[in-house]
Amino acid sequence: MSQRSERRGIHVDQSELLCKKGCGYYGNAAWQGLCSKCWREEYQRARQRQIQEDWALAEKLQREEEAAYVSSHSSSQTQPPQSQSQHSLATFSKFEEKKTNEKTRKVTTVKKFFSPSSRTAPKKESHEGKTPSPSITRQSSIETDRVSRDFVEFLKTLQKPGREIHKQSRGFIESMGNKKDLSAEELSECVQDFYQGMSDRLLNHFKGSSEKVDRVMDQVEKYIMTRLYKSVFCPETSDDEKKDLATQHRIRALHWVTIQMLCVPVDEEIPEVSDSVVKAITDIIEMDPKRVPRDKLACITSCSKHIFSAIRVTKNEPASADDFLPTLIYIVLKANPPRLQSNIQYITRFCNPSRLPGEQTHAYTFINSTMIILHTA
């Protein structure tokens, strides 16, 4: 019996969780096994290649059009009036035929060339009836107003730098209002670039005091992400919602899985352990209504701490990676948390990098590992 249980247990080697580029950080399934830094570098290289290809294609089309125009114009000057007219009609007809044949390709190129993004996913159709209820809208507005007031009060303590931070933050929020058609990756890039620029300026102002910079950046993140939440959480240009539904259906389909099948080293008969399990489930469920990425991440961290505590009390020794992962899967199966995929992606895309421990601790990486196992089990 013990051998059967052992075979059913889930064991993941530490090396399998690391970035495929070998940089030493933890990878993410959503980024093809790369860490956030390597993924961003790969994404930027691919985007630059796409821009260069679009430029080359646009220039080629322009040269062809100019050559056709010059050819038709020079021919009309050397022929009699009647033959000129006939030749012009024939040339124009050929040009129109060629133009029609290339219409689709040219339209696509122009859209790529002049749109905010050359990689924007098709926009989903809007659904009537998905309008938030007035009570939810009022609650969101109240929270946004409160966060804005708190941000202003905090910045008053910084005096002159505070005014500049407020001006730049408001300007960034307004600029993001014109970028709703960007892909989720490009929205993330915009926010991360803003974080980086603001952090660099603060480091210069505070003479390299990272503690003060982190304190200000926490408030900046809270302010801008509360204001941008509706437009960047589960954006229309992503398939996060589809993945959320697939994850929930998969979890429901695994309702028959027991704690023994997963070889979870947790004894819920012990009151302290049972209490930790309940708290871990509560933490992962309470992640969804949070608006600030750092707050959602805090829920994951708290959930992980309760899991480690339950294992430690049960075994009377510290938990290992092989103990933690099946226990986390068990917690996710019991909780079936809403919008798990969207929440994980929201954290990775928009959390301030200095506060994102996903590449230094197990908790965040194991959440992604759980989702992989749920879809491959």
Short mmCIF file of C-alpha atoms in Angstrom, two decimals:
data_model
loop_
_atom_site.label_atom_id
_atom_site.label_comp_id
_atom_site.label_asym_id
_atom_site.label_seq_id
_atom_site.Cartn_x
_atom_site.Cartn_y
_atom_site.Cartn_z
CA MET A 1 0.00 0.00 0.00
CA SER A 2 2.79 2.36 0.88
CA GLN A 3 4.51 1.58 -2.43
CA ARG A 4 1.35 2.45 -4.37
CA SER A 5 1.01 5.71 -2.45
CA GLU A 6 4.64 6.49 -3.11
CA ARG A 7 4.19 6.02 -6.83
CA ARG A 8 1.20 8.34 -6.79
CA GLY A 9 3.05 11.05 -4.92
CA ILE A 10 4.18 14.17 -6.76
CA HIS A 11 7.89 14.84 -6.84
CA VAL A 12 9.35 17.75 -8.78
CA ASP A 13 13.08 18.23 -9.06
CA GLN A 14 14.27 21.73 -8.25
CA SER A 15 16.05 22.02 -11.63
CA GLU A 16 12.73 21.52 -13.44
CA LEU A 17 11.42 24.79 -11.96
CA LEU A 18 14.39 26.95 -12.99
CA CYS A 19 14.52 29.28 -16.00
CA LYS A 20 15.39 27.45 -19.23
CA LYS A 21 18.03 30.07 -20.00
CA GLY A 22 20.04 28.87 -17.00
CA CYS A 23 20.14 32.28 -15.31
CA GLY A 24 19.38 30.78 -11.88
CA TYR A 25 15.93 32.33 -11.39
CA TYR A 26 12.67 30.39 -11.35
CA GLY A 27 10.76 29.96 -14.60
CA ASN A 28 7.09 30.51 -15.31
CA ALA A 29 4.88 28.18 -17.37
CA ALA A 30 3.10 31.17 -18.91
CA TRP A 31 6.48 32.39 -20.22
CA GLN A 32 7.56 29.07 -21.77
CA GLY A 33 9.70 28.16 -18.79
CA LEU A 34 11.62 31.45 -18.69
CA CYS A 35 11.92 33.89 -15.79
CA SER A 36 10.44 37.39 -16.12
CA LYS A 37 13.79 38.96 -17.09
CA CYS A 38 14.64 36.45 -19.85
CA TRP A 39 11.06 36.47 -21.15
CA ARG A 40 11.06 40.23 -21.44
CA GLU A 41 14.36 40.18 -23.35
CA GLU A 42 13.05 37.51 -25.74
CA TYR A 43 9.79 39.40 -26.22
CA GLN A 44 11.57 42.66 -27.00
CA ARG A 45 13.85 40.94 -29.54
CA ALA A 46 10.86 39.33 -31.27
CA ARG A 47 9.00 42.61 -31.31
CA GLN A 48 11.99 44.43 -32.83
CA ARG A 49 12.24 41.79 -35.57
CA GLN A 50 8.53 42.21 -36.32
CA ILE A 51 8.89 46.00 -36.58
CA GLN A 52 11.84 45.66 -38.97
CA GLU A 53 9.92 43.20 -41.15
CA ASP A 54 6.94 45.58 -41.26
CA TRP A 55 9.21 48.46 -42.27
CA ALA A 56 10.78 46.39 -45.05
CA LEU A 57 7.40 45.30 -46.39
CA ALA A 58 5.98 48.83 -46.25
CA GLU A 59 8.99 50.22 -48.14
CA LYS A 60 8.71 47.49 -50.79
CA LEU A 61 5.04 48.25 -51.40
CA GLN A 62 5.77 51.96 -51.59
CA ARG A 63 8.53 51.41 -54.18
CA GLU A 64 6.22 49.24 -56.29
CA GLU A 65 3.49 51.87 -56.26
CA GLU A 66 5.93 54.64 -57.18
CA ALA A 67 7.35 52.55 -60.05
CA ALA A 68 3.86 51.87 -61.39
CA TYR A 69 2.98 55.55 -61.21
CA VAL A 70 6.20 56.66 -62.98
CA SER A 71 5.69 54.05 -65.70
CA SER A 72 2.11 55.09 -66.42
CA HIS A 73 3.00 58.81 -66.34
CA SER A 74 5.96 58.50 -68.76
CA SER A 75 3.92 56.40 -71.22
CA SER A 76 1.12 58.97 -71.34
CA GLN A 77 3.54 61.72 -72.40
CA THR A 78 4.90 59.85 -75.51
CA GLN A 79 1.60 58.57 -77.03
CA PRO A 80 -1.14 60.31 -79.18
CA PRO A 81 -4.17 61.59 -77.24
CA GLN A 82 -6.46 58.70 -78.17
CA SER A 83 -3.85 56.00 -77.63
CA GLN A 84 -2.75 57.83 -74.47
CA SER A 85 -6.29 57.56 -73.15
CA GLN A 86 -6.54 53.88 -74.06
CA HIS A 87 -3.08 53.16 -72.65
CA SER A 88 -3.88 55.05 -69.45
CA LEU A 89 -7.08 53.06 -69.01
CA ALA A 90 -5.20 49.81 -69.59
CA THR A 91 -2.40 50.82 -67.23
CA PHE A 92 -4.86 51.99 -64.63
CA SER A 93 -6.81 48.75 -64.98
CA LYS A 94 -3.66 46.69 -64.46
CA PHE A 95 -2.63 48.83 -61.54
CA GLU A 96 -6.07 48.49 -59.94
CA GLU A 97 -5.94 44.72 -60.46
CA LYS A 98 -2.55 44.53 -58.81
CA LYS A 99 -3.72 46.83 -56.05
CA THR A 100 -6.75 44.62 -55.42
CA ASN A 101 -4.61 41.49 -55.30
CA GLU A 102 -2.36 43.02 -52.66
CA LYS A 103 -5.12 44.81 -50.75
CA THR A 104 -5.34 42.36 -47.90
CA ARG A 105 -1.60 42.25 -47.36
CA LYS A 106 -1.25 46.04 -47.53
CA VAL A 107 -4.12 46.69 -45.14
CA THR A 108 -2.59 44.26 -42.67
CA THR A 109 0.80 45.92 -43.02
CA VAL A 110 -0.58 49.42 -42.55
CA LYS A 111 -2.49 48.33 -39.47
CA LYS A 112 0.65 46.79 -38.01
CA PHE A 113 2.69 49.80 -39.00
CA PHE A 114 0.51 52.52 -37.56
CA SER A 115 -1.36 50.75 -34.75
CA PRO A 116 -0.05 51.06 -31.15
CA SER A 117 0.96 47.41 -31.30
CA SER A 118 2.06 45.11 -34.07
CA ARG A 119 1.12 42.15 -31.91
CA THR A 120 -2.30 43.18 -30.62
CA ALA A 121 -4.67 40.26 -30.33
CA PRO A 122 -8.13 40.61 -31.88
CA LYS A 123 -10.51 42.41 -29.60
CA LYS A 124 -13.25 40.31 -28.12
CA GLU A 125 -16.84 41.19 -28.78
CA SER A 126 -18.43 43.12 -25.99
CA HIS A 127 -21.23 41.36 -24.15
CA GLU A 128 -24.26 43.28 -23.10
CA GLY A 129 -25.42 42.24 -19.70
CA LYS A 130 -21.88 42.13 -18.26
CA THR A 131 -22.22 45.67 -16.96
CA PRO A 132 -21.25 45.79 -13.28
CA SER A 133 -24.07 46.40 -10.84
CA PRO A 134 -24.39 49.95 -9.43
CA SER A 135 -23.38 48.75 -5.95
CA ILE A 136 -20.13 47.23 -7.27
CA THR A 137 -19.40 50.36 -9.30
CA ARG A 138 -19.98 52.58 -6.26
CA GLN A 139 -17.77 50.38 -4.11
CA SER A 140 -14.96 50.52 -6.71
CA SER A 141 -15.31 54.30 -6.94
CA ILE A 142 -15.17 54.68 -3.16
CA GLU A 143 -12.04 52.53 -2.96
CA THR A 144 -10.38 54.43 -5.82
CA ASP A 145 -11.14 57.78 -4.14
CA ARG A 146 -9.78 56.54 -0.82
CA VAL A 147 -6.56 55.29 -2.39
CA SER A 148 -6.14 58.59 -4.26
CA ARG A 149 -6.57 60.59 -1.04
CA ASP A 150 -4.12 58.36 0.81
CA PHE A 151 -1.60 58.76 -2.01
CA VAL A 152 -1.85 62.56 -1.90
CA GLU A 153 -1.48 62.60 1.89
CA PHE A 154 1.59 60.37 1.66
CA LEU A 155 3.20 62.55 -1.01
CA LYS A 156 2.73 65.66 1.12
CA THR A 157 5.38 64.28 3.45
CA LEU A 158 7.86 64.34 0.55
CA GLN A 159 7.10 68.01 -0.31
CA LYS A 160 8.58 69.01 -3.71
CA PRO A 161 9.43 65.47 -4.95
CA GLY A 162 5.91 64.45 -3.95
CA ARG A 163 4.34 66.93 -6.37
CA GLU A 164 6.48 65.65 -9.22
CA ILE A 165 5.68 62.00 -8.39
CA HIS A 166 1.95 62.81 -8.37
CA LYS A 167 2.20 64.64 -11.69
CA GLN A 168 4.07 61.78 -13.38
CA SER A 169 1.75 59.13 -11.93
CA ARG A 170 -1.39 60.94 -13.09
CA GLY A 171 0.15 61.52 -16.52
CA PHE A 172 0.98 57.84 -16.83
CA ILE A 173 -2.57 56.79 -15.89
CA GLU A 174 -4.01 59.17 -18.49
CA SER A 175 -1.63 57.87 -21.17
CA MET A 176 -2.67 54.28 -20.41
CA GLY A 177 -6.27 55.24 -21.17
CA ASN A 178 -5.27 55.46 -24.84
CA LYS A 179 -3.62 52.03 -24.87
CA LYS A 180 -6.57 49.72 -24.25
CA ASP A 181 -5.95 47.84 -27.50
CA LEU A 182 -2.43 46.78 -26.50
CA SER A 183 -1.73 43.13 -25.77
CA ALA A 184 -1.36 42.04 -22.14
CA GLU A 185 2.43 41.75 -22.59
CA GLU A 186 2.65 45.30 -23.95
CA LEU A 187 0.50 46.68 -21.13
CA SER A 188 2.87 44.95 -18.72
CA GLU A 189 5.86 46.43 -20.50
CA CYS A 190 4.40 49.95 -20.21
CA VAL A 191 3.83 49.56 -16.46
CA GLN A 192 7.23 47.96 -15.83
CA ASP A 193 8.98 50.72 -17.81
CA PHE A 194 7.19 53.30 -15.68
CA TYR A 195 8.26 51.51 -12.49
CA GLN A 196 11.86 51.39 -13.69
CA GLY A 197 11.95 55.05 -14.69
CA MET A 198 10.34 56.20 -11.45
CA SER A 199 12.62 53.99 -9.37
CA ASP A 200 15.74 55.34 -11.10
CA ARG A 201 14.68 58.94 -10.45
CA LEU A 202 13.89 58.19 -6.82
CA LEU A 203 17.25 56.47 -6.31
CA ASN A 204 18.95 59.57 -7.63
CA HIS A 205 16.87 61.84 -5.38
CA PHE A 206 17.28 59.75 -2.23
CA LYS A 207 21.02 59.28 -2.85
CA GLY A 208 20.76 55.52 -3.29
CA SER A 209 18.55 54.79 -0.25
CA SER A 210 16.71 51.69 -1.49
CA GLU A 211 14.55 51.53 1.65
CA LYS A 212 13.03 54.96 0.97
CA VAL A 213 12.63 54.15 -2.72
CA ASP A 214 10.78 50.91 -1.92
CA ARG A 215 8.46 52.74 0.46
CA VAL A 216 7.53 55.30 -2.20
CA MET A 217 7.24 52.70 -4.96
CA ASP A 218 4.82 50.68 -2.83
CA GLN A 219 2.53 53.71 -2.72
CA VAL A 220 2.99 54.41 -6.44
CA GLU A 221 2.07 50.83 -7.30
CA LYS A 222 -0.99 50.96 -5.06
CA TYR A 223 -2.18 54.22 -6.63
CA ILE A 224 -1.70 53.46 -10.32
CA MET A 225 -2.82 49.81 -10.21
CA THR A 226 -5.99 50.65 -8.26
CA ARG A 227 -6.79 53.25 -10.91
CA LEU A 228 -5.87 50.96 -13.84
CA TYR A 229 -7.33 47.74 -12.42
CA LYS A 230 -10.48 47.61 -14.57
CA SER A 231 -8.58 48.02 -17.83
CA VAL A 232 -5.55 45.77 -17.20
CA PHE A 233 -6.92 42.91 -15.07
CA CYS A 234 -7.93 40.11 -17.45
CA PRO A 235 -7.71 42.48 -20.47
CA GLU A 236 -9.86 41.86 -23.54
CA THR A 237 -6.76 41.25 -25.66
CA SER A 238 -5.77 38.22 -23.55
CA ASP A 239 -7.19 34.71 -23.17
CA ASP A 240 -6.98 34.82 -19.36
CA GLU A 241 -10.74 34.41 -18.93
CA LYS A 242 -10.77 31.31 -21.12
CA LYS A 243 -7.92 29.81 -19.10
CA ASP A 244 -9.73 30.65 -15.84
CA LEU A 245 -12.75 28.65 -16.95
CA ALA A 246 -10.59 25.74 -18.11
CA THR A 247 -8.78 25.69 -14.75
CA GLN A 248 -12.03 25.74 -12.77
CA HIS A 249 -13.51 22.93 -14.87
CA ARG A 250 -10.34 20.89 -14.43
CA ILE A 251 -10.42 21.36 -10.66
CA ARG A 252 -14.09 20.34 -10.52
CA ALA A 253 -13.27 17.24 -12.56
CA LEU A 254 -10.68 16.26 -9.92
CA HIS A 255 -13.15 16.31 -7.03
CA TRP A 256 -12.56 12.61 -6.48
CA VAL A 257 -8.86 13.07 -5.64
CA THR A 258 -8.18 12.40 -1.96
CA ILE A 259 -5.43 13.55 0.37
CA GLN A 260 -4.07 9.99 0.42
CA MET A 261 -3.76 9.87 -3.38
CA LEU A 262 -1.59 12.97 -3.35
CA CYS A 263 0.53 11.68 -0.46
CA VAL A 264 -0.05 14.96 1.36
CA PRO A 265 1.98 14.94 4.62
CA VAL A 266 -0.76 16.70 6.60
CA ASP A 267 -2.90 15.27 9.41
CA GLU A 268 -6.13 17.29 9.61
CA GLU A 269 -7.12 15.41 12.76
CA ILE A 270 -4.67 17.68 14.60
CA PRO A 271 -6.59 20.91 15.47
CA GLU A 272 -3.62 23.19 14.78
CA VAL A 273 -3.05 21.56 11.39
CA SER A 274 -6.74 21.75 10.50
CA ASP A 275 -6.73 25.44 11.41
CA SER A 276 -3.71 26.08 9.16
CA VAL A 277 -5.39 24.29 6.24
CA VAL A 278 -8.54 26.43 6.62
CA LYS A 279 -6.45 29.61 6.76
CA ALA A 280 -4.48 28.59 3.65
CA ILE A 281 -7.73 27.99 1.74
CA THR A 282 -9.10 31.34 2.93
CA ASP A 283 -5.94 33.17 1.84
CA ILE A 284 -6.00 31.84 -1.71
CA ILE A 285 -9.73 32.62 -2.09
CA GLU A 286 -9.31 36.15 -0.71
CA MET A 287 -6.67 36.90 -3.36
CA ASP A 288 -9.28 37.63 -6.05
CA PRO A 289 -10.96 40.82 -4.73
CA LYS A 290 -7.61 42.52 -4.05
CA ARG A 291 -6.71 45.22 -6.57
CA VAL A 292 -3.04 45.83 -5.86
CA PRO A 293 -0.62 43.16 -7.19
CA ARG A 294 1.39 43.34 -3.97
CA ASP A 295 -1.77 42.59 -1.94
CA LYS A 296 -2.57 39.57 -4.10
CA LEU A 297 1.02 38.39 -3.68
CA ALA A 298 0.68 38.78 0.10
CA CYS A 299 -2.24 36.33 -0.01
CA ILE A 300 -0.06 33.75 -1.79
CA THR A 301 2.74 34.29 0.71
CA SER A 302 0.36 33.90 3.66
CA CYS A 303 -1.15 30.75 2.10
CA SER A 304 2.34 29.29 1.69
CA LYS A 305 3.25 30.04 5.32
CA HIS A 306 0.13 28.24 6.56
CA ILE A 307 0.98 25.24 4.37
CA PHE A 308 4.52 25.08 5.74
CA SER A 309 3.11 25.37 9.26
CA ALA A 310 0.65 22.48 8.72
CA ILE A 311 3.43 20.24 7.39
CA ARG A 312 5.85 21.19 10.17
CA VAL A 313 3.32 20.45 12.93
CA THR A 314 2.37 17.12 11.33
CA LYS A 315 5.93 15.89 10.73
CA ASN A 316 7.72 17.67 13.58
CA GLU A 317 10.34 18.83 11.08
CA PRO A 318 10.69 21.54 8.39
CA ALA A 319 8.84 20.98 5.11
CA SER A 320 10.72 20.06 1.94
CA ALA A 321 9.80 20.90 -1.67
CA ASP A 322 8.37 17.39 -2.11
CA ASP A 323 6.15 17.97 0.93
CA PHE A 324 5.02 21.45 -0.09
CA LEU A 325 3.92 20.85 -3.69
CA PRO A 326 1.32 18.08 -3.14
CA THR A 327 -0.03 20.00 -0.15
CA LEU A 328 -0.43 23.12 -2.27
CA ILE A 329 -2.25 21.12 -4.94
CA TYR A 330 -4.56 19.73 -2.26
CA ILE A 331 -5.31 23.27 -1.02
CA VAL A 332 -6.04 24.50 -4.57
CA LEU A 333 -8.34 21.52 -5.22
CA LYS A 334 -10.28 22.18 -2.02
CA ALA A 335 -10.49 25.95 -2.56
CA ASN A 336 -11.07 26.06 -6.35
CA PRO A 337 -10.21 29.78 -6.17
CA PRO A 338 -11.93 32.14 -8.62
CA ARG A 339 -9.93 33.50 -11.58
CA LEU A 340 -6.71 31.78 -10.52
CA GLN A 341 -5.07 32.23 -13.93
CA SER A 342 -5.98 35.92 -14.18
CA ASN A 343 -4.74 36.66 -10.67
CA ILE A 344 -1.41 34.92 -11.23
CA GLN A 345 -0.90 36.74 -14.53
CA TYR A 346 -1.89 40.07 -12.98
CA ILE A 347 0.80 39.68 -10.33
CA THR A 348 3.52 38.70 -12.80
CA ARG A 349 2.64 41.48 -15.21
CA PHE A 350 2.10 44.42 -12.90
CA CYS A 351 3.78 43.85 -9.54
CA ASN A 352 6.71 46.14 -8.72
CA PRO A 353 9.76 43.90 -9.46
CA SER A 354 11.50 44.87 -6.21
CA ARG A 355 8.55 43.39 -4.29
CA LEU A 356 8.06 40.30 -6.42
CA PRO A 357 9.62 37.35 -4.58
CA GLY A 358 8.53 34.84 -7.21
CA GLU A 359 12.07 34.36 -8.44
CA GLN A 360 13.59 33.96 -4.96
CA THR A 361 11.03 31.80 -3.09
CA HIS A 362 9.08 28.65 -3.81
CA ALA A 363 5.55 29.90 -3.19
CA TYR A 364 4.95 31.76 -6.43
CA THR A 365 6.68 29.20 -8.67
CA PHE A 366 4.78 26.34 -7.08
CA ILE A 367 1.47 28.07 -7.81
CA ASN A 368 2.40 27.93 -11.49
CA SER A 369 3.59 24.33 -11.11
CA THR A 370 0.21 23.47 -9.62
CA MET A 371 -1.56 24.85 -12.68
CA ILE A 372 0.70 22.80 -14.98
CA ILE A 373 -0.07 19.59 -13.05
CA LEU A 374 -3.81 20.33 -13.02
CA HIS A 375 -3.83 20.57 -16.82
CA THR A 376 -1.60 17.57 -17.43
CA ALA A 377 -2.80 15.20 -14.72
#
